């Protein structure tokens, strides 16, 4: 005992070594070249995942995972309990914030192609291991709750079709239990458990089978959506939007509903987990994210309009709103047609939520942040079968015990947090010098490194040494121009002509630094928004840039400017959190126009604007990618603001559950 106490003596603790070990573990990043090695049949995880998904498949996955539960459940729930007909505005606000975050996800999908893990992998190669585990652990929560919510919604729909026979039988035979949330009583949903188990089996059978099943159900769901739009037009009544009924709970209800509506826009997050299984992730992921968000927004807004014009918002059935709205008008045949779409939509939504969860677990387990056995990939199905079984079992258990509303709110916080951190990562990455972006610019293979240290290293020495005019270059004829001692494409410099598109791919050492279509460096090809701004301002554009201290075309980020951006982003995150907290919890003082509250709001807005302007003054990294988030730093900064605000609008009990989940993840004995 005395020896143990002696070891705790502060004088005997090697503080320097301990701090270095902790600092290294928290901030160490994963080089991207380690994820680009999989040219054979295996990777660092073992058996390689099947690379079979096309852009259409990714769009189908994204739309299916969103539209099912979002259209058939969330629209009615938010309309009745939070926003009324203003649910339309709630969906639009949620979609805007999702699109802002979506473009950040799309850029990362191009920066780190052929990887799985979504925001987890993106943060691992950018910020460090600690943040990566935090995001990955909460992504698992997000998908776990999404799967359980889909199973619960599908069970409620079947119960509604059976005139609530199943729920009454369960209450009378088994009894009720208190949900893990606000104390409401519910019955153990055995049907939801069975549904979750069946879908788990489908996902475990292979990606081709899962995606084929998903595509068939999406076609059926699309046909039913068209029917709802046409049939619903015969029963609409404008009086349900009149006399102040459009916003019965005011803008506060609309914004609270927007936070819950985020559950309906997680499709692009799922798309980002399929990079290792997509045929061409560089183009498929950005296109699929954009198309999924547009399709989902169109579906939600149109369905919400029909729903709130057919039925008063206070009379909407929260469990099966689209089926019951036709029953109110006596159109009983439509109920069964919509039921077919509900089965298809909710099943594909459930499939879309369960599909990415094993892949995030697989990525984390392969990196040693979860138990290693979870990274096992079946050589027969080419799927992480152990992770599929474990995640399906946990989701089934959750759907058995927890009510649907609590599931939806818990899922929103995980989604919003992932969106916020991805926006932060993009904002940080675009302003760092190349030497500080670990993994993103170190695309050099071992052969290329040896070549640079050998042949090119000798050439560089020869350039610096005195050489007579008549001395001929005796090195290898690798330069297409025939010039003496000039670096080739391997030294990140183009000479004459365009790049060879057939060999200029993601594995090339200069991927991202040269425009693949023009053959010129990235800084010489201007952004379309910058060109429009020049035309608008005219000759005064360059004068304005100088007076505002904006960087020029040839300016490059340094370690100092990168550090400045890092400090500004950290302060921006903290200030936005304080600002949103005051807007939400101090809204009474603001509405009463208290002078100190107004002054505080104005001061925080000015500080936020000043930090964004300081970031704008720093030079961006010239690295050019097939897709990049536009309008930096405004798009990521605004995405951060909206996501933080919506997170703080969620209930207190949701934050408590979230904190418990994070604590559990920290305490479990994962393998090093």
XYZ file of C-alpha atoms in Angstrom:
672
model
C 0.000 0.000 0.000
C 2.835 2.329 0.870
C 4.444 1.602 -2.502
C 1.224 2.518 -4.292
C 0.937 5.781 -2.357
C 4.585 6.525 -3.073
C 3.950 6.142 -6.797
C 1.358 8.899 -6.543
C 3.890 11.343 -5.138
C 3.883 14.331 -7.555
C 7.647 14.545 -7.250
C 7.999 11.056 -8.750
C 5.634 11.583 -11.653
C 7.344 12.282 -14.954
C 5.058 15.140 -15.914
C 6.810 15.913 -19.166
C 6.608 12.361 -20.490
C 3.015 11.952 -19.272
C 1.908 15.188 -20.910
C 3.666 14.290 -24.149
C 2.044 10.836 -24.220
C -1.430 12.269 -23.601
C -0.921 15.097 -26.089
C 0.316 12.674 -28.756
C -2.610 10.290 -28.222
C -5.225 13.056 -28.378
C -3.853 14.942 -31.382
C -2.279 12.190 -33.472
C -3.837 11.934 -36.912
C -4.223 9.123 -39.403
C -2.281 9.586 -42.676
C -4.502 9.283 -45.696
C -1.989 7.141 -47.582
C -2.723 4.336 -45.140
C -6.284 4.352 -46.469
C -5.253 4.423 -50.109
C -3.175 1.241 -50.000
C -6.003 -1.172 -50.715
C -5.065 -2.165 -54.209
C -5.204 -5.836 -53.442
C -7.855 -8.017 -51.987
C -7.210 -7.002 -48.411
C -6.737 -3.834 -46.382
C -5.541 -3.003 -42.909
C -8.911 -4.228 -41.690
C -8.592 -7.630 -43.373
C -10.884 -8.616 -46.244
C -11.755 -5.661 -48.479
C -15.330 -4.388 -48.762
C -17.067 -4.855 -52.114
C -16.644 -1.777 -54.358
C -19.907 -1.933 -56.309
C -22.011 1.195 -55.563
C -22.841 3.707 -58.312
C -24.018 7.313 -57.970
C -27.645 6.229 -58.408
C -27.206 3.661 -55.651
C -25.853 6.314 -53.289
C -28.725 8.690 -54.092
C -31.175 5.869 -53.496
C -29.571 5.109 -50.135
C -29.654 8.760 -49.098
C -33.225 9.423 -50.179
C -34.499 6.146 -48.757
C -32.948 6.682 -45.354
C -34.516 10.147 -45.141
C -37.900 10.073 -46.802
C -39.337 7.017 -45.055
C -39.575 8.065 -41.418
C -39.288 11.777 -42.223
C -42.301 11.850 -44.522
C -44.556 9.293 -42.860
C -43.864 10.124 -39.189
C -41.852 13.291 -38.472
C -44.069 15.612 -40.545
C -47.157 14.744 -38.496
C -45.333 14.737 -35.151
C -43.807 18.198 -35.617
C -46.984 19.664 -37.131
C -49.182 18.611 -34.202
C -46.921 19.163 -31.216
C -44.515 21.929 -32.215
C -45.064 24.045 -35.327
C -48.552 23.456 -36.761
C -48.652 24.196 -40.506
C -45.378 26.015 -39.888
C -43.762 22.583 -40.151
C -43.161 23.602 -43.760
C -40.868 26.396 -42.557
C -39.264 24.017 -40.038
C -38.318 21.645 -42.844
C -36.907 24.490 -44.939
C -34.759 25.776 -42.045
C -33.505 22.275 -41.323
C -32.774 21.751 -45.026
C -30.777 24.996 -45.304
C -28.593 24.040 -42.360
C -28.245 20.516 -43.779
C -27.186 21.846 -47.187
C -24.542 24.064 -45.578
C -23.182 21.055 -43.726
C -23.709 18.871 -46.791
C -21.233 20.829 -48.901
C -18.640 20.376 -46.137
C -19.296 16.628 -46.102
C -19.000 16.587 -49.889
C -15.578 18.236 -49.782
C -14.321 15.717 -47.245
C -15.721 12.897 -49.353
C -13.401 14.078 -52.132
C -10.431 14.781 -49.877
C -10.512 11.331 -48.284
C -11.899 9.028 -50.982
C -12.245 5.262 -50.800
C -12.689 5.295 -47.033
C -15.480 4.357 -44.681
C -16.468 5.967 -41.409
C -17.875 9.315 -42.602
C -17.199 12.174 -40.159
C -15.188 9.818 -37.960
C -12.565 9.230 -40.664
C -12.602 12.868 -41.767
C -11.837 14.113 -38.258
C -9.219 11.398 -37.666
C -7.069 12.558 -40.583
C -7.637 16.231 -39.772
C -8.058 17.020 -36.076
C -6.907 13.979 -34.130
C -7.822 10.742 -32.434
C -9.737 12.168 -29.473
C -12.170 14.180 -31.578
C -12.428 11.270 -34.020
C -13.500 8.867 -31.280
C -15.960 11.429 -29.925
C -17.564 11.864 -33.355
C -17.499 8.156 -34.197
C -19.043 7.166 -30.885
C -21.881 9.635 -31.428
C -22.344 8.537 -35.030
C -22.970 5.059 -33.666
C -25.582 6.579 -31.353
C -27.149 8.403 -34.298
C -27.479 5.298 -36.461
C -28.480 3.106 -33.533
C -31.348 5.416 -32.690
C -32.273 5.811 -36.351
C -32.597 2.051 -36.725
C -34.643 1.734 -33.537
C -36.864 4.670 -34.549
C -37.470 3.120 -37.972
C -38.438 -0.198 -36.412
C -40.757 1.552 -33.932
C -42.389 3.607 -36.675
C -42.912 0.536 -38.843
C -44.423 -1.303 -35.879
C -46.815 1.612 -35.198
C -47.865 1.634 -38.847
C -48.672 -2.095 -38.810
C -50.569 -1.576 -35.546
C -52.594 1.230 -37.143
C -53.477 -0.985 -40.107
C -54.727 -3.617 -37.653
C -56.896 -1.020 -35.868
C -54.492 -0.977 -32.871
C -55.203 -4.624 -32.098
C -51.562 -5.443 -31.441
C -50.963 -2.574 -28.991
C -54.119 -3.361 -27.007
C -53.139 -7.016 -26.789
C -49.642 -6.103 -25.571
C -50.971 -3.698 -22.923
C -53.507 -6.235 -21.635
C -51.208 -9.267 -21.771
C -47.739 -7.881 -21.007
C -48.423 -4.511 -19.403
C -46.723 -1.142 -19.754
C -43.385 0.321 -18.771
C -42.048 3.826 -18.329
C -40.197 5.031 -21.414
C -36.578 6.083 -20.974
C -37.453 9.754 -21.089
C -40.358 11.918 -19.965
C -42.203 9.311 -17.964
C -44.894 8.398 -20.475
C -45.978 4.797 -20.377
C -45.639 2.511 -23.380
C -45.783 -1.200 -24.029
C -42.757 -3.372 -24.907
C -42.734 -3.284 -28.698
C -41.981 -6.903 -29.597
C -43.012 -6.317 -33.212
C -40.350 -3.592 -33.573
C -37.755 -6.005 -32.230
C -38.696 -8.654 -34.813
C -38.570 -6.079 -37.631
C -35.098 -4.899 -36.595
C -33.805 -8.476 -36.542
C -35.143 -9.186 -40.056
C -33.510 -6.061 -41.521
C -30.247 -6.931 -39.776
C -30.220 -10.260 -41.613
C -30.782 -8.483 -44.955
C -27.899 -6.062 -44.357
C -25.595 -8.917 -43.339
C -26.187 -10.765 -46.630
C -24.102 -8.317 -48.683
C -24.116 -4.817 -50.124
C -25.521 -5.860 -53.528
C -28.557 -7.506 -51.962
C -29.116 -4.602 -49.567
C -28.913 -1.903 -52.248
C -31.049 -3.872 -54.727
C -33.756 -4.288 -52.106
C -33.426 -0.584 -51.268
C -33.884 0.504 -54.902
C -37.055 -1.558 -55.403
C -38.644 -0.101 -52.281
C -37.702 3.441 -53.322
C -39.507 3.084 -56.657
C -42.612 1.920 -54.827
C -42.337 4.782 -52.359
C -42.066 7.298 -55.210
C -45.255 5.997 -56.812
C -47.170 6.379 -53.536
C -45.859 9.928 -53.072
C -47.247 10.876 -56.484
C -50.608 9.366 -55.467
C -50.676 11.381 -52.220
C -50.041 14.617 -54.094
C -52.783 14.019 -56.660
C -55.442 12.511 -54.365
C -54.824 15.040 -51.600
C -55.605 18.000 -53.864
C -59.305 16.972 -53.863
C -59.597 17.415 -50.072
C -57.535 20.532 -49.273
C -59.150 23.362 -47.311
C -57.495 26.754 -46.991
C -59.236 27.594 -43.702
C -56.749 25.422 -41.804
C -54.051 28.010 -42.575
C -56.221 31.083 -41.929
C -56.789 33.194 -38.801
C -53.349 32.747 -37.276
C -53.358 28.963 -37.502
C -50.286 28.767 -39.697
C -47.946 29.500 -36.764
C -50.004 28.514 -33.699
C -46.932 28.294 -31.447
C -45.035 31.182 -33.013
C -41.504 31.157 -34.359
C -40.238 29.443 -31.237
C -42.291 26.384 -32.173
C -41.029 26.549 -35.743
C -37.393 26.596 -34.617
C -37.957 23.840 -32.083
C -39.594 21.822 -34.841
C -36.613 22.505 -37.113
C -34.305 20.867 -34.577
C -36.460 17.726 -34.610
C -36.831 17.894 -38.407
C -33.084 17.416 -38.656
C -33.820 13.762 -38.132
C -35.279 13.818 -41.624
C -32.045 15.035 -43.286
C -29.407 12.527 -42.285
C -29.223 10.834 -45.685
C -26.071 12.577 -46.885
C -24.350 11.529 -43.682
C -25.062 7.925 -44.619
C -23.741 8.511 -48.143
C -20.422 9.631 -46.661
C -19.910 6.219 -45.020
C -19.853 4.362 -48.347
C -16.619 5.759 -49.808
C -14.857 2.397 -49.668
C -17.736 0.669 -51.478
C -18.413 3.337 -54.143
C -16.990 2.808 -57.634
C -16.029 6.470 -58.042
C -16.338 8.272 -54.678
C -14.703 11.472 -55.976
C -17.779 12.320 -58.051
C -20.466 10.032 -56.654
C -20.431 11.346 -53.078
C -20.809 15.107 -53.868
C -23.525 14.497 -56.496
C -25.400 12.041 -54.299
C -25.377 14.379 -51.304
C -26.730 17.305 -53.306
C -29.401 15.290 -55.097
C -30.562 13.553 -51.909
C -31.080 16.823 -50.039
C -33.021 18.418 -52.890
C -35.270 15.377 -53.377
C -35.957 15.042 -49.655
C -36.791 18.724 -49.206
C -39.233 18.560 -52.118
C -40.963 15.519 -50.657
C -41.228 16.925 -47.128
C -42.560 20.333 -48.096
C -45.141 18.947 -50.523
C -46.405 16.296 -48.095
C -46.549 18.777 -45.193
C -48.626 21.183 -47.296
C -51.144 18.494 -48.217
C -51.310 17.166 -44.650
C -51.935 20.518 -42.950
C -54.457 21.582 -45.611
C -56.452 18.344 -45.294
C -56.567 18.086 -41.488
C -56.355 20.720 -38.705
C -52.929 20.529 -37.114
C -54.376 19.674 -33.682
C -56.296 16.697 -35.123
C -53.331 15.070 -36.888
C -52.620 11.464 -35.940
C -48.971 11.451 -34.828
C -48.386 7.739 -35.395
C -49.733 7.377 -38.956
C -50.601 10.882 -40.168
C -50.690 10.291 -43.934
C -52.961 7.251 -43.718
C -55.384 8.767 -41.226
C -55.754 12.051 -43.129
C -57.623 10.204 -45.911
C -59.757 8.310 -43.371
C -61.004 11.647 -41.967
C -62.472 12.414 -45.402
C -63.926 8.921 -45.866
C -61.419 7.819 -48.543
C -60.682 4.441 -46.954
C -59.129 2.873 -50.075
C -56.402 5.540 -50.017
C -55.433 4.419 -46.529
C -54.305 1.050 -47.831
C -52.503 2.574 -50.814
C -50.593 4.904 -48.493
C -49.981 1.933 -46.198
C -48.094 0.202 -48.999
C -45.905 3.271 -49.385
C -45.490 3.468 -45.622
C -44.250 -0.099 -45.485
C -41.833 0.589 -48.342
C -40.710 3.982 -47.039
C -40.220 2.989 -43.422
C -38.508 -0.266 -44.379
C -36.030 1.482 -46.637
C -35.496 4.140 -43.960
C -34.755 1.424 -41.439
C -32.409 -0.225 -43.928
C -30.672 3.078 -44.589
C -30.061 3.694 -40.905
C -28.734 0.204 -40.204
C -26.578 0.086 -43.353
C -23.892 2.637 -42.270
C -23.710 1.755 -38.568
C -21.639 -1.441 -39.019
C -19.319 0.449 -41.366
C -18.528 3.131 -38.779
C -17.980 0.396 -36.173
C -15.790 -1.451 -38.706
C -13.666 1.659 -39.308
C -13.231 2.418 -35.602
C -12.467 -1.198 -34.703
C -9.871 -1.408 -37.482
C -8.152 1.649 -35.993
C -8.154 0.101 -32.510
C -10.725 2.490 -31.021
C -13.287 -0.298 -30.569
C -12.889 -4.028 -30.002
C -10.827 -5.517 -32.837
C -13.158 -8.425 -33.520
C -15.804 -5.935 -34.715
C -13.629 -5.217 -37.800
C -13.989 -8.768 -39.144
C -15.233 -8.835 -42.764
C -16.848 -11.967 -44.147
C -15.061 -13.237 -47.256
C -18.389 -14.584 -48.547
C -20.630 -11.500 -48.209
C -17.803 -8.884 -48.130
C -19.561 -7.078 -45.274
C -18.521 -6.434 -41.632
C -20.792 -9.222 -40.470
C -19.883 -9.124 -36.754
C -20.529 -5.379 -36.581
C -23.845 -5.925 -38.424
C -25.029 -8.503 -35.898
C -23.963 -6.481 -32.841
C -25.469 -3.213 -34.082
C -28.700 -4.931 -35.167
C -29.087 -6.586 -31.762
C -28.586 -3.283 -29.908
C -31.046 -1.464 -32.179
C -33.635 -4.203 -31.709
C -33.293 -3.972 -27.936
C -33.618 -0.185 -28.033
C -36.743 -0.319 -30.213
C -38.279 -2.726 -27.697
C -37.931 -0.373 -24.739
C -37.806 3.283 -25.836
C -40.628 5.458 -27.213
C -40.444 6.933 -30.722
C -40.390 10.612 -29.737
C -37.461 10.168 -27.352
C -35.597 8.277 -30.065
C -36.105 11.075 -32.605
C -34.869 13.812 -30.244
C -31.807 11.816 -29.190
C -30.907 11.229 -32.808
C -31.067 14.935 -33.636
C -28.307 15.864 -31.193
C -25.874 13.303 -32.613
C -26.557 14.479 -36.164
C -26.193 18.161 -35.314
C -22.937 17.557 -33.471
C -21.435 15.643 -36.396
C -22.472 18.424 -38.799
C -20.902 21.076 -36.570
C -17.567 19.312 -36.222
C -17.285 18.550 -39.940
C -17.860 22.258 -40.668
C -15.120 23.112 -38.161
C -12.747 20.640 -39.831
C -13.311 22.145 -43.293
C -12.780 25.648 -41.954
C -9.529 24.615 -40.298
C -8.194 22.565 -43.186
C -8.599 25.108 -45.979
C -6.340 27.633 -44.224
C -3.495 25.351 -43.160
C -0.150 25.151 -45.011
C 0.417 21.939 -46.915
C 3.162 20.777 -44.586
C 0.706 20.879 -41.678
C -2.102 18.919 -43.313
C -1.041 15.479 -42.183
C -2.232 12.925 -44.670
C -3.799 15.244 -47.223
C -0.620 16.252 -49.049
C 1.547 13.253 -48.187
C 0.342 11.201 -51.126
C 3.920 10.228 -51.997
C 4.499 6.507 -52.194
C 7.707 4.881 -50.970
C 8.994 4.665 -54.528
C 8.331 8.327 -55.148
C 10.056 9.295 -51.906
C 13.112 7.254 -52.814
C 13.132 8.796 -56.277
C 13.060 12.290 -54.851
C 15.822 11.539 -52.386
C 17.888 9.908 -55.138
C 17.631 11.119 -58.740
C 15.776 14.372 -58.089
C 17.904 15.083 -55.040
C 21.042 14.865 -57.203
C 19.404 17.099 -59.815
C 18.615 19.714 -57.185
C 22.248 19.674 -56.078
C 23.333 20.046 -59.697
C 21.111 23.085 -60.121
C 22.851 24.827 -57.241
C 26.355 23.945 -58.473
C 28.235 25.893 -61.163
C 27.807 24.247 -64.544
C 29.442 25.288 -67.777
C 27.319 26.445 -70.652
C 28.382 23.606 -72.887
C 27.816 20.819 -70.392
C 24.960 18.609 -71.423
C 22.389 17.172 -69.037
C 23.137 13.479 -68.544
C 20.246 12.552 -66.301
C 17.302 10.417 -67.317
C 15.103 11.819 -70.065
C 12.034 12.181 -67.905
C 11.279 15.795 -68.662
C 8.895 16.087 -71.642
C 10.159 19.546 -72.479
C 13.774 18.495 -72.926
C 14.991 21.271 -70.631
C 18.006 20.790 -68.403
C 17.644 20.132 -64.685
C 14.017 21.218 -64.512
C 11.731 19.404 -62.089
C 9.067 17.121 -63.460
C 5.454 16.839 -62.373
C 6.670 14.972 -59.311
C 7.818 18.302 -57.771
C 4.328 19.818 -57.877
C 5.044 21.992 -60.883
C 3.601 22.018 -64.398
C 5.719 23.253 -67.289
C 4.020 23.166 -70.693
C 0.864 21.413 -71.755
C -1.891 19.653 -69.900
C -1.730 16.844 -67.430
C -2.230 13.271 -68.469
C -5.753 12.484 -67.295
C -5.227 8.778 -67.764
C -2.565 8.682 -65.061
C -3.559 11.741 -63.013
C -5.777 10.194 -60.362
C -6.255 10.265 -56.613
C -3.056 8.284 -56.016
C -0.929 10.770 -57.947
C 1.437 12.842 -55.784
C 0.019 16.071 -57.180
C -3.657 15.188 -56.815
C -5.466 18.358 -55.811
C -2.660 20.842 -56.547
C -3.172 21.082 -60.311
C -6.367 21.675 -62.237
C -7.050 18.427 -64.096
C -8.924 20.157 -66.924
C -6.624 23.098 -67.645
C -3.265 21.767 -66.526
C -2.506 24.905 -64.518
C -1.962 25.300 -60.835
C -4.967 25.741 -58.598
C -4.268 29.357 -57.700
C -4.467 30.359 -61.352
C -8.015 29.073 -61.821
C -10.394 31.475 -60.107
C -13.571 30.703 -58.260
C -16.775 31.437 -60.141
C -18.060 33.562 -57.258
C -14.859 35.610 -57.323
C -15.255 36.216 -61.052
C -18.833 37.451 -60.536
C -17.680 39.732 -57.720
C -14.984 41.232 -59.959
C -17.538 41.974 -62.670
C -19.868 43.560 -60.121
C -17.298 45.835 -58.467
C -15.147 46.563 -61.497
C -11.696 48.182 -61.309
C -12.167 49.034 -57.633
C -11.977 45.314 -56.763
C -8.174 45.253 -56.310
C -8.155 48.511 -54.369
C -10.776 47.143 -52.021
C -8.764 43.930 -51.469
C -5.681 45.921 -50.496
C -7.572 48.215 -48.109
C -9.338 45.268 -46.421
C -6.092 43.338 -46.112
C -7.370 40.373 -48.110
C -4.759 37.902 -49.406
C -3.593 38.007 -52.995
C -3.572 35.209 -55.543
C 0.055 34.308 -54.904
C -0.169 34.379 -51.092
C 0.245 31.017 -49.392
C -0.683 29.941 -45.864
C 2.115 29.620 -43.338
C 2.349 28.041 -39.914
C 1.592 31.452 -38.386
C -1.539 32.083 -40.484
C -2.703 28.518 -39.896
C -2.311 29.005 -36.146
C -4.250 32.278 -36.380
C -7.159 30.524 -38.093
C -7.117 27.729 -35.515
C -7.365 30.226 -32.640
C -10.109 32.179 -34.446
C -12.160 29.038 -35.137
C -11.889 27.966 -31.495
C -12.986 31.397 -30.287
C -15.726 31.442 -32.917
C -17.125 28.128 -31.677
C -17.135 29.293 -28.041
C -18.660 32.669 -28.902
C -21.369 31.098 -31.057
C -22.256 28.735 -28.220
C -22.596 31.664 -25.789
C -24.547 33.707 -28.345
C -27.038 30.934 -29.111
C -27.449 30.142 -25.418
C -28.329 33.757 -24.675
C -30.708 33.990 -27.646
C -32.581 30.891 -26.438
C -32.510 31.183 -22.650
C -32.519 34.976 -22.489
C -35.226 35.495 -25.079
C -37.520 37.130 -22.491
C -35.011 39.912 -21.835
C -34.520 40.444 -25.560
C -38.271 40.548 -26.243
C -38.659 43.100 -23.431
C -35.950 45.178 -25.160
C -33.755 45.424 -22.085
C -30.880 47.748 -22.962
C -28.176 45.451 -21.583
C -29.568 42.431 -23.462
C -29.672 44.314 -26.770
C -26.155 45.659 -26.156
C -24.856 42.163 -25.371
C -26.393 40.703 -28.540
C -24.937 43.479 -30.705
C -21.529 43.066 -29.072
C -21.475 39.293 -29.692
C -22.593 39.759 -33.307
C -19.760 42.233 -33.851
C -17.234 39.875 -32.282
C -18.430 36.951 -34.423
C -18.211 39.138 -37.537
C -14.717 40.290 -36.568
C -13.488 36.715 -36.136
C -14.923 35.702 -39.506
C -13.240 38.722 -41.098
C -9.878 37.821 -39.539
C -10.211 34.319 -40.994
C -11.103 35.864 -44.372
C -7.840 37.852 -44.291
C -5.732 34.690 -44.114
C -4.548 33.006 -47.344
C -6.206 29.739 -48.344
C -4.389 26.569 -49.277
C -4.150 26.447 -53.111
C -4.950 22.724 -53.181
C -7.674 22.169 -55.759
C -10.171 19.303 -55.565
C -12.963 18.102 -57.869
C -15.420 19.534 -55.335
C -14.864 22.208 -52.699
C -17.260 23.934 -50.315
C -18.020 27.423 -51.727
C -17.868 30.859 -50.068
C -15.365 30.181 -47.303
C -15.388 31.044 -44.467
C -19.042 32.062 -44.538
C -20.671 28.699 -45.377
C -18.935 26.621 -42.663
C -19.289 29.440 -40.116
C -23.014 29.826 -40.752
C -23.450 26.051 -40.651
C -21.774 26.049 -37.233
C -24.095 28.791 -35.990
C -27.288 27.095 -37.173
C -26.281 23.660 -35.891
C -25.285 24.967 -32.460
C -28.556 26.868 -32.178
C -30.642 23.827 -33.090
C -28.693 21.639 -30.652
C -29.456 24.030 -27.810
C -33.159 23.987 -28.724
C -33.397 20.299 -27.835
C -34.768 19.269 -24.448
C -32.662 18.983 -21.294
C -33.306 15.249 -20.932
C -31.846 14.739 -24.415
C -28.604 16.411 -23.325
C -28.520 14.270 -20.184
C -28.853 11.068 -22.231
C -26.180 12.359 -24.605
C -23.771 13.025 -21.717
C -24.387 9.543 -20.304
C -23.652 7.965 -23.700
C -20.361 9.886 -24.000
C -19.381 8.906 -20.444
C -20.074 5.239 -21.170
C -17.932 5.379 -24.311
C -15.042 6.906 -22.371
C -15.146 4.271 -19.631
C -15.312 1.109 -21.741
C -11.983 -0.784 -22.005
C -11.338 -0.512 -25.745
C -8.266 -2.150 -27.200
C -5.295 0.167 -27.814
